[in-house]
Coordinates of C-alpha atoms (C1' of nucleotides) in Angstrom, one line a residue:
Chain O
M147 CA -76.1 -80.8 -50.3
E148 CA -72.4 -81.1 -50.6
L149 CA -72.5 -79.5 -54.0
A150 CA -74.9 -76.7 -52.8
N151 CA -72.6 -75.9 -50.0
K152 CA -69.6 -75.8 -52.2
S153 CA -71.2 -73.4 -54.6
R154 CA -72.2 -71.2 -51.6
K155 CA -68.7 -71.2 -50.4
D156 CA -67.4 -70.2 -53.8
E157 CA -69.9 -67.5 -53.9
I158 CA -68.9 -66.1 -50.5
I159 CA -65.2 -66.1 -51.8
K160 CA -66.1 -64.5 -55.0
I161 CA -67.9 -61.6 -53.3
A162 CA -65.1 -61.3 -50.7
A163 CA -62.7 -61.0 -53.6
Q164 CA -64.7 -58.0 -54.9
L165 CA -64.8 -56.4 -51.6
F166 CA -61.2 -57.0 -50.8
K167 CA -60.3 -55.4 -54.2
E168 CA -62.6 -52.4 -53.7
K169 CA -61.8 -51.6 -50.0
G170 CA -58.8 -53.7 -49.1
Y171 CA -58.6 -56.8 -46.9
K172 CA -58.3 -55.0 -43.6
A173 CA -61.0 -52.4 -44.4
T174 CA -63.5 -55.2 -45.3
S175 CA -65.6 -56.5 -42.3
M176 CA -67.1 -59.9 -42.1
R177 CA -70.4 -58.1 -41.3
E178 CA -70.2 -56.3 -44.6
L179 CA -69.3 -59.4 -46.4
A180 CA -72.2 -61.2 -44.8
E181 CA -74.7 -58.5 -45.9
K182 CA -73.5 -58.7 -49.5
V183 CA -73.9 -62.4 -49.4
G184 CA -77.3 -62.1 -47.7
M185 CA -76.8 -63.8 -44.3
E186 CA -75.7 -62.9 -40.8
A187 CA -72.0 -62.6 -40.1
A188 CA -72.0 -65.6 -37.9
S189 CA -73.5 -67.8 -40.5
L190 CA -70.5 -67.1 -42.8
Y191 CA -68.5 -69.5 -40.5
N192 CA -70.6 -72.4 -41.6
H193 CA -69.0 -72.1 -44.9
I194 CA -65.5 -70.8 -44.3
A195 CA -63.1 -71.2 -41.3
S196 CA -62.0 -67.6 -41.0
K197 CA -61.5 -64.4 -42.7
E198 CA -58.0 -65.3 -43.5
T199 CA -58.8 -68.6 -45.2
I200 CA -60.6 -66.7 -47.8
L201 CA -57.5 -64.6 -48.5
Q202 CA -55.4 -67.8 -48.7
T203 CA -57.8 -69.5 -51.1
I204 CA -57.7 -66.4 -53.3
C205 CA -53.9 -65.9 -53.3
M206 CA -53.0 -69.7 -53.7
Q207 CA -55.4 -70.1 -56.6
M208 CA -54.0 -67.3 -58.5
G209 CA -50.3 -68.3 -57.7
E210 CA -51.2 -71.8 -59.1
A211 CA -52.9 -70.3 -62.2
Y212 CA -49.9 -68.2 -63.1
L213 CA -47.4 -71.1 -62.5
S214 CA -49.4 -73.3 -64.7
H215 CA -49.3 -70.9 -67.6
L216 CA -45.6 -70.5 -67.1
Q217 CA -45.2 -74.4 -67.4
Q218 CA -47.3 -74.2 -70.5
T219 CA -45.0 -71.7 -72.0
N220 CA -42.0 -73.9 -71.4
E221 CA -43.5 -77.1 -72.6
N222 CA -43.3 -76.9 -76.4
N223 CA -40.2 -76.1 -78.6
Y224 CA -41.0 -72.4 -79.1
T225 CA -38.4 -70.0 -80.4
F226 CA -37.5 -67.2 -77.9
E227 CA -39.7 -64.7 -79.7
E228 CA -42.6 -67.1 -79.6
K229 CA -42.0 -68.0 -76.0
I230 CA -42.0 -64.4 -74.8
K231 CA -45.0 -63.6 -76.8
L232 CA -46.9 -66.6 -75.4
F233 CA -45.8 -65.7 -71.9
I234 CA -47.2 -62.2 -72.2
R235 CA -50.3 -63.3 -73.8
L236 CA -51.2 -66.0 -71.3
H237 CA -50.3 -63.8 -68.3
I238 CA -52.7 -61.2 -69.7
E239 CA -55.4 -63.9 -70.2
V240 CA -55.1 -65.2 -66.7
T241 CA -55.4 -61.6 -65.4
I242 CA -58.4 -60.6 -67.4
A243 CA -60.2 -63.9 -66.6
N244 CA -59.8 -63.3 -62.9
I245 CA -59.5 -59.5 -62.3
A246 CA -60.7 -59.4 -58.7
F247 CA -58.7 -62.4 -57.6
V248 CA -55.6 -61.1 -59.3
S249 CA -56.1 -57.8 -57.6
V250 CA -56.4 -59.3 -54.2
A251 CA -53.4 -61.6 -54.8
N252 CA -51.4 -58.6 -56.0
H253 CA -52.3 -56.1 -53.3
E254 CA -53.4 -58.0 -50.2
W255 CA -51.0 -61.0 -49.9
K256 CA -49.0 -59.2 -47.3
H257 CA -51.8 -59.9 -44.8
L258 CA -51.3 -63.7 -45.1
S259 CA -49.9 -65.2 -41.9
E260 CA -47.2 -67.9 -42.0
P261 CA -46.8 -70.5 -43.4
H262 CA -49.1 -69.1 -46.2
L263 CA -47.2 -65.9 -46.6
N264 CA -44.0 -67.8 -47.3
E265 CA -45.7 -70.2 -49.5
F266 CA -47.2 -67.4 -51.6
V267 CA -43.9 -65.5 -51.8
E268 CA -42.1 -68.7 -52.9
M269 CA -44.7 -69.2 -55.7
R270 CA -44.2 -65.7 -56.9
K271 CA -40.3 -66.1 -56.9
K272 CA -40.7 -69.3 -58.8
Y273 CA -42.8 -67.4 -61.4
E274 CA -40.3 -64.5 -61.6
N275 CA -37.4 -66.9 -61.9
G276 CA -39.2 -68.8 -64.8
F277 CA -39.6 -65.5 -66.6
L278 CA -36.0 -64.5 -65.9
R279 CA -34.7 -67.7 -67.3
I280 CA -36.5 -67.0 -70.6
L281 CA -35.1 -63.5 -70.7
E282 CA -31.6 -64.6 -70.0
E283 CA -31.5 -67.5 -72.5
G284 CA -33.1 -65.2 -75.1
K285 CA -30.4 -62.8 -74.5
K286 CA -27.6 -65.2 -74.7
A287 CA -29.0 -66.5 -77.9
G288 CA -28.7 -63.0 -79.3
I289 CA -32.4 -62.5 -79.8
F290 CA -33.1 -60.2 -77.0
R291 CA -31.4 -56.8 -76.5
D292 CA -28.6 -56.6 -73.9
I293 CA -30.4 -55.4 -70.9
H294 CA -29.8 -56.0 -67.1
P295 CA -31.8 -59.1 -66.4
T296 CA -33.4 -58.1 -63.2
I297 CA -34.4 -54.7 -64.6
A298 CA -35.8 -56.2 -67.7
L299 CA -37.7 -58.8 -65.7
F300 CA -39.4 -56.4 -63.3
T301 CA -40.1 -53.7 -66.0
L302 CA -41.8 -56.2 -68.3
L303 CA -43.5 -57.9 -65.5
S304 CA -44.8 -54.7 -64.1
A305 CA -46.1 -53.6 -67.4
I306 CA -48.2 -56.6 -67.7
R307 CA -48.9 -57.3 -64.1
W308 CA -50.8 -54.1 -63.6
V309 CA -53.2 -54.7 -66.5
E310 CA -55.5 -55.5 -63.6
V311 CA -55.4 -52.1 -62.1
W312 CA -56.4 -50.1 -65.2
Y313 CA -58.2 -52.5 -67.6
R314 CA -61.9 -51.7 -67.7
E315 CA -64.2 -53.7 -70.1
D316 CA -66.0 -50.6 -70.9
R317 CA -63.0 -49.3 -72.8
K318 CA -64.0 -51.4 -75.6
I319 CA -60.6 -52.9 -75.9
S320 CA -60.9 -56.6 -76.7
V321 CA -58.5 -59.0 -74.9
V322 CA -56.7 -60.0 -78.1
E323 CA -56.2 -56.3 -79.2
L324 CA -54.9 -55.6 -75.6
E325 CA -52.5 -58.5 -76.1
D326 CA -51.5 -57.4 -79.6
E327 CA -50.8 -53.9 -78.6
I328 CA -48.8 -54.7 -75.4
V329 CA -46.7 -57.4 -77.2
K330 CA -46.0 -55.0 -80.0
L331 CA -44.9 -52.2 -77.5
L332 CA -42.8 -54.3 -75.2
L333 CA -41.1 -56.3 -77.9
H334 CA -40.4 -53.5 -80.4
G335 CA -40.4 -50.3 -78.4
L336 CA -42.3 -47.0 -78.5
I337 CA -39.9 -45.4 -81.0
R338 CA -40.4 -46.4 -84.6
Chain M
M779 CA -40.2 -24.3 -30.7
E780 CA -42.1 -23.9 -34.0
L781 CA -39.2 -25.4 -35.9
A782 CA -38.7 -28.2 -33.4
N783 CA -42.3 -29.1 -33.6
K784 CA -42.3 -29.1 -37.3
S785 CA -39.5 -31.5 -37.5
R786 CA -41.1 -33.7 -35.0
K787 CA -44.3 -33.7 -37.2
D788 CA -42.2 -34.6 -40.2
E789 CA -40.5 -37.4 -38.3
I790 CA -43.9 -38.9 -37.4
I791 CA -45.1 -38.7 -41.0
K792 CA -41.9 -40.3 -42.3
I793 CA -42.2 -43.2 -39.8
A794 CA -45.9 -43.5 -40.5
A795 CA -45.0 -43.8 -44.2
Q796 CA -42.7 -46.6 -43.5
L797 CA -45.3 -48.5 -41.5
F798 CA -48.1 -47.9 -44.0
K799 CA -45.8 -49.3 -46.7
E800 CA -44.9 -52.3 -44.7
K801 CA -48.2 -53.2 -43.2
G802 CA -50.8 -51.2 -45.0
Y803 CA -52.8 -48.2 -43.6
K804 CA -55.6 -49.9 -42.0
A805 CA -53.3 -52.5 -40.4
T806 CA -51.1 -49.9 -38.9
S807 CA -52.4 -48.7 -35.4
M808 CA -51.6 -45.3 -33.9
R809 CA -50.3 -47.3 -30.9
E810 CA -47.7 -49.0 -33.1
L811 CA -46.8 -45.7 -34.8
A812 CA -46.4 -44.0 -31.4
E813 CA -44.2 -46.8 -30.2
K814 CA -41.9 -46.5 -33.1
V815 CA -41.8 -42.6 -32.7
G816 CA -41.0 -43.0 -29.0
M817 CA -44.2 -41.6 -27.3
E818 CA -47.7 -42.5 -26.1
A819 CA -50.4 -42.8 -28.7
A820 CA -52.3 -39.9 -27.3
S821 CA -49.2 -37.7 -27.6
L822 CA -49.3 -38.1 -31.3
Y823 CA -52.4 -35.8 -31.5
N824 CA -50.3 -32.8 -30.4
H825 CA -48.5 -33.0 -33.7
I826 CA -51.1 -34.4 -36.2
A827 CA -54.9 -34.0 -36.2
S828 CA -55.8 -37.6 -37.1
K829 CA -54.5 -40.8 -38.7
E830 CA -56.0 -39.8 -42.0
T831 CA -54.3 -36.4 -42.1
I832 CA -51.0 -38.2 -42.3
L833 CA -52.2 -40.2 -45.3
Q834 CA -53.4 -37.0 -46.9
T835 CA -50.1 -35.3 -46.4
I836 CA -48.2 -38.2 -48.0
C837 CA -50.6 -38.6 -51.0
M838 CA -50.8 -34.9 -51.8
Q839 CA -47.1 -34.4 -51.5
M840 CA -46.4 -37.1 -54.0
G841 CA -49.2 -36.1 -56.4
E842 CA -47.5 -32.6 -56.4
A843 CA -44.1 -33.9 -57.0
Y844 CA -45.1 -35.9 -60.0
L845 CA -47.1 -33.0 -61.5
S846 CA -44.2 -30.7 -61.0
H847 CA -41.9 -33.1 -62.9
L848 CA -44.5 -33.3 -65.7
Q849 CA -44.4 -29.6 -66.0
Q850 CA -40.7 -29.6 -66.2
T851 CA -40.9 -32.0 -69.0
N852 CA -43.2 -29.8 -71.0
E853 CA -41.4 -26.6 -70.4
N854 CA -38.5 -26.6 -72.9
N855 CA -38.4 -27.3 -76.6
Y856 CA -37.6 -31.0 -76.4
T857 CA -37.9 -33.3 -79.4
F858 CA -40.5 -36.1 -78.7
E859 CA -37.7 -38.6 -78.1
E860 CA -36.1 -36.2 -75.7
K861 CA -39.3 -35.6 -73.9
I862 CA -40.3 -39.2 -73.4
K863 CA -36.9 -39.9 -72.1
L864 CA -36.8 -37.1 -69.6
F865 CA -40.3 -38.0 -68.5
I866 CA -39.3 -41.6 -67.8
R867 CA -36.1 -40.5 -66.1
L868 CA -37.7 -37.9 -63.9
H869 CA -40.5 -40.3 -62.9
I870 CA -37.9 -42.8 -61.8
E871 CA -36.0 -40.1 -59.9
V872 CA -39.0 -38.9 -57.9
T873 CA -39.8 -42.5 -57.1
I874 CA -36.4 -43.6 -55.9
A875 CA -36.0 -40.3 -53.9
N876 CA -39.3 -41.0 -52.0
I877 CA -39.8 -44.8 -52.1
A878 CA -41.9 -45.0 -48.8
F879 CA -44.1 -42.1 -49.7
V880 CA -44.6 -43.2 -53.3
S881 CA -45.5 -46.7 -52.1
V882 CA -48.2 -45.4 -49.8
A883 CA -49.6 -43.0 -52.3
N884 CA -49.8 -45.8 -54.9
H885 CA -51.3 -48.4 -52.6
E886 CA -53.3 -46.7 -49.8
W887 CA -54.8 -43.7 -51.5
K888 CA -58.1 -45.5 -51.6
H889 CA -58.5 -44.9 -47.8
L890 CA -58.6 -41.2 -48.3
S891 CA -62.0 -39.7 -47.5
E892 CA -63.7 -36.9 -49.5
P893 CA -62.8 -34.3 -50.6
H894 CA -59.2 -35.6 -50.5
L895 CA -59.9 -38.7 -52.4
N896 CA -61.4 -36.9 -55.3
E897 CA -58.5 -34.4 -55.2
F898 CA -55.9 -37.1 -55.4
V899 CA -57.7 -38.9 -58.2
E900 CA -57.9 -35.7 -60.1
M901 CA -54.1 -35.1 -59.7
R902 CA -53.5 -38.6 -61.0
K903 CA -55.8 -38.1 -63.9
K904 CA -54.0 -34.9 -64.8
Y905 CA -50.6 -36.6 -64.7
E906 CA -51.9 -39.5 -66.9
N907 CA -53.4 -37.0 -69.3
G908 CA -50.2 -35.1 -69.5
F909 CA -48.3 -38.2 -70.4
L910 CA -51.0 -39.3 -72.9
R911 CA -50.6 -36.0 -74.7
I912 CA -46.9 -36.6 -75.2
L913 CA -47.6 -40.1 -76.5
E914 CA -50.3 -38.9 -78.9
E915 CA -48.2 -36.0 -80.3
G916 CA -45.3 -38.1 -80.8
K917 CA -47.3 -40.7 -82.6
K918 CA -48.9 -38.0 -84.9
A919 CA -45.5 -36.8 -85.6
G920 CA -44.5 -40.1 -86.8
I921 CA -41.9 -40.6 -84.1
F922 CA -43.7 -43.2 -81.9
R923 CA -45.1 -46.4 -83.1
D924 CA -48.7 -46.8 -83.8
I925 CA -50.1 -48.1 -80.6
H926 CA -53.5 -47.7 -78.9
P927 CA -53.0 -44.5 -76.8
T928 CA -54.6 -45.8 -73.7
I929 CA -52.8 -49.1 -73.7
A930 CA -49.5 -47.4 -74.4
L931 CA -50.1 -45.0 -71.6
F932 CA -50.9 -47.6 -68.9
T933 CA -48.3 -50.2 -70.1
L934 CA -45.4 -47.6 -70.1
L935 CA -46.8 -45.9 -66.8
S936 CA -47.1 -49.3 -65.1
A937 CA -43.6 -50.3 -66.2
I938 CA -42.1 -47.3 -64.4
R939 CA -44.7 -46.7 -61.6
W940 CA -43.9 -50.0 -60.0
V941 CA -40.2 -49.5 -59.8
E942 CA -41.2 -48.6 -56.2
V943 CA -42.3 -52.2 -55.6
W944 CA -39.2 -54.1 -56.6
Y945 CA -36.3 -51.6 -56.5
R946 CA -33.8 -52.4 -53.6
E947 CA -30.7 -50.4 -53.0
D948 CA -28.8 -53.7 -52.2
R949 CA -29.2 -54.8 -55.8
K950 CA -26.3 -52.6 -56.6
I951 CA -28.0 -50.9 -59.4
S952 CA -27.3 -47.2 -59.5
V953 CA -30.3 -44.9 -60.4
V954 CA -28.6 -43.7 -63.6
E955 CA -28.1 -47.3 -64.7
L956 CA -31.7 -48.1 -63.9
E957 CA -32.9 -45.2 -65.9
D958 CA -30.7 -46.1 -68.9
E959 CA -31.9 -49.8 -68.9
I960 CA -35.5 -48.9 -68.6
V961 CA -35.5 -46.3 -71.3
K962 CA -33.6 -48.7 -73.7
L963 CA -36.1 -51.4 -73.0
L964 CA -39.3 -49.3 -73.4
L965 CA -38.2 -47.1 -76.2
H966 CA -36.4 -49.8 -78.3
G967 CA -38.0 -53.0 -77.2
L968 CA -36.8 -56.4 -75.9
I969 CA -36.2 -57.8 -79.4
R970 CA -32.9 -56.8 -81.0
Chain B
dC1430 C1' -46.2 -35.3 -23.6
dC1431 C1' -48.7 -38.6 -20.2
dT1432 C1' -52.6 -41.1 -17.5
dA1433 C1' -57.0 -42.6 -17.8
dC1434 C1' -60.5 -43.6 -20.4
dC1435 C1' -64.6 -43.8 -24.1
dG1436 C1' -67.6 -45.5 -27.7
dA1437 C1' -67.3 -48.1 -31.8
dT1438 C1' -66.2 -51.9 -34.2
dC1439 C1' -63.8 -56.0 -35.1
dG1440 C1' -63.3 -61.4 -35.9
dG1441 C1' -65.2 -65.0 -34.0
dT1442 C1' -67.9 -68.7 -30.6
dA1443 C1' -71.7 -70.9 -28.1
dG1444 C1' -75.9 -72.9 -28.5
dG1445 C1' -79.7 -73.9 -30.9
Chain W
dC702 C1' -78.6 -70.3 -40.7
dC703 C1' -79.8 -67.1 -36.6
dT704 C1' -79.7 -64.7 -31.7
dA705 C1' -76.9 -63.4 -28.3
dC706 C1' -72.7 -62.3 -27.0
dC707 C1' -67.3 -62.0 -25.9
dG708 C1' -62.7 -60.2 -25.4
dA709 C1' -59.6 -57.5 -28.0
dT710 C1' -58.4 -53.5 -30.2
dC711 C1' -59.2 -49.5 -32.5
dG712 C1' -59.0 -44.0 -33.2
dG713 C1' -59.4 -40.4 -30.5
dT714 C1' -60.6 -37.1 -26.2
dA715 C1' -60.3 -34.9 -21.5
dG716 C1' -57.7 -33.0 -18.3
dG717 C1' -53.6 -32.0 -16.6

DNA sequence: CCTACCGATCGGTAGG
DNA sequence: CCTACCGATCGGTAGG
């Protein structure tokens, strides 16, 4: 019973994530979600507390996933080049494995209410600062090019963060190929 | 009178763009917009036909601005390196000069109804294809590195497209410096 | 540009 | 998990 309820809840959140991604959080109604799940709108509230708790679950889950991969990047004794490669690869893997959730966390987080909004923003800042540290240390070590740290941070992060927006499985690009190509482009540049 | 009405209309659209950027299109009410403009909600309809026509104006205006800069890039006889540099620079300049409009066009276009939705998507495709052509030709000429065209297109475009998300004037980074650094990073790579 | 107002839809609850 | 329903809010109109 407990297990069955949990999986039903997970199913609701999963379907909600797809709808939030397609139409946006505000434009998705609980009635529409209920229909896709296969129940009446009122019945949803036996599984979830409110529309916003769905959004909270999605955003926090992804925040934790990215922070966990950042930690993984910093754990071992990698060179700076290995570190940055691993960071980019893991970021892309988390993204591809959770496209709907990532899309919602990236675009709909602003509809969180406090304290969840602040909590999410802090997680993101922590992630960005972790990446920034790698960039700054690699630069100090003479491995990375001399580029304004904030600009490098957001340019690289944007390049990989928005894989979620354009990546389609039907493009016949494997995840590994995707990672290889993006790493090559960002680390060595477009010009030969 | 005509002129005064036009400027009032422009003011409404400008304030709407800021609200749409901050809260999202769906989460912004006409009553809230009216309050910021300094009139009653019903009075807005003397200047604009509907909430959606505001969104249409914003999206189409930015679509045209980007396509116009693409045309400018292709007009003269630039080398591929000059061409790609100019493309990146002009993209950033259009973005910085219209941050609120660009933000709305980037994030809220999906709330357009047909035929405007299709029109906008076509403009974006045209822009992406124009950029893709530069990348493919530069690659064929041996100037650009051998990278999967679609991946290069979207990785580079994402890197510059989302300047709008993170750029703050208070970071004390001038537009020229921003362009220089992004061009350096994307064309030559992070690794020295 | 305002007052007054409408039909539709929203998230959510009561009670079973 | 459903039926029945609520108060709030929405975009927009009529009429001046």
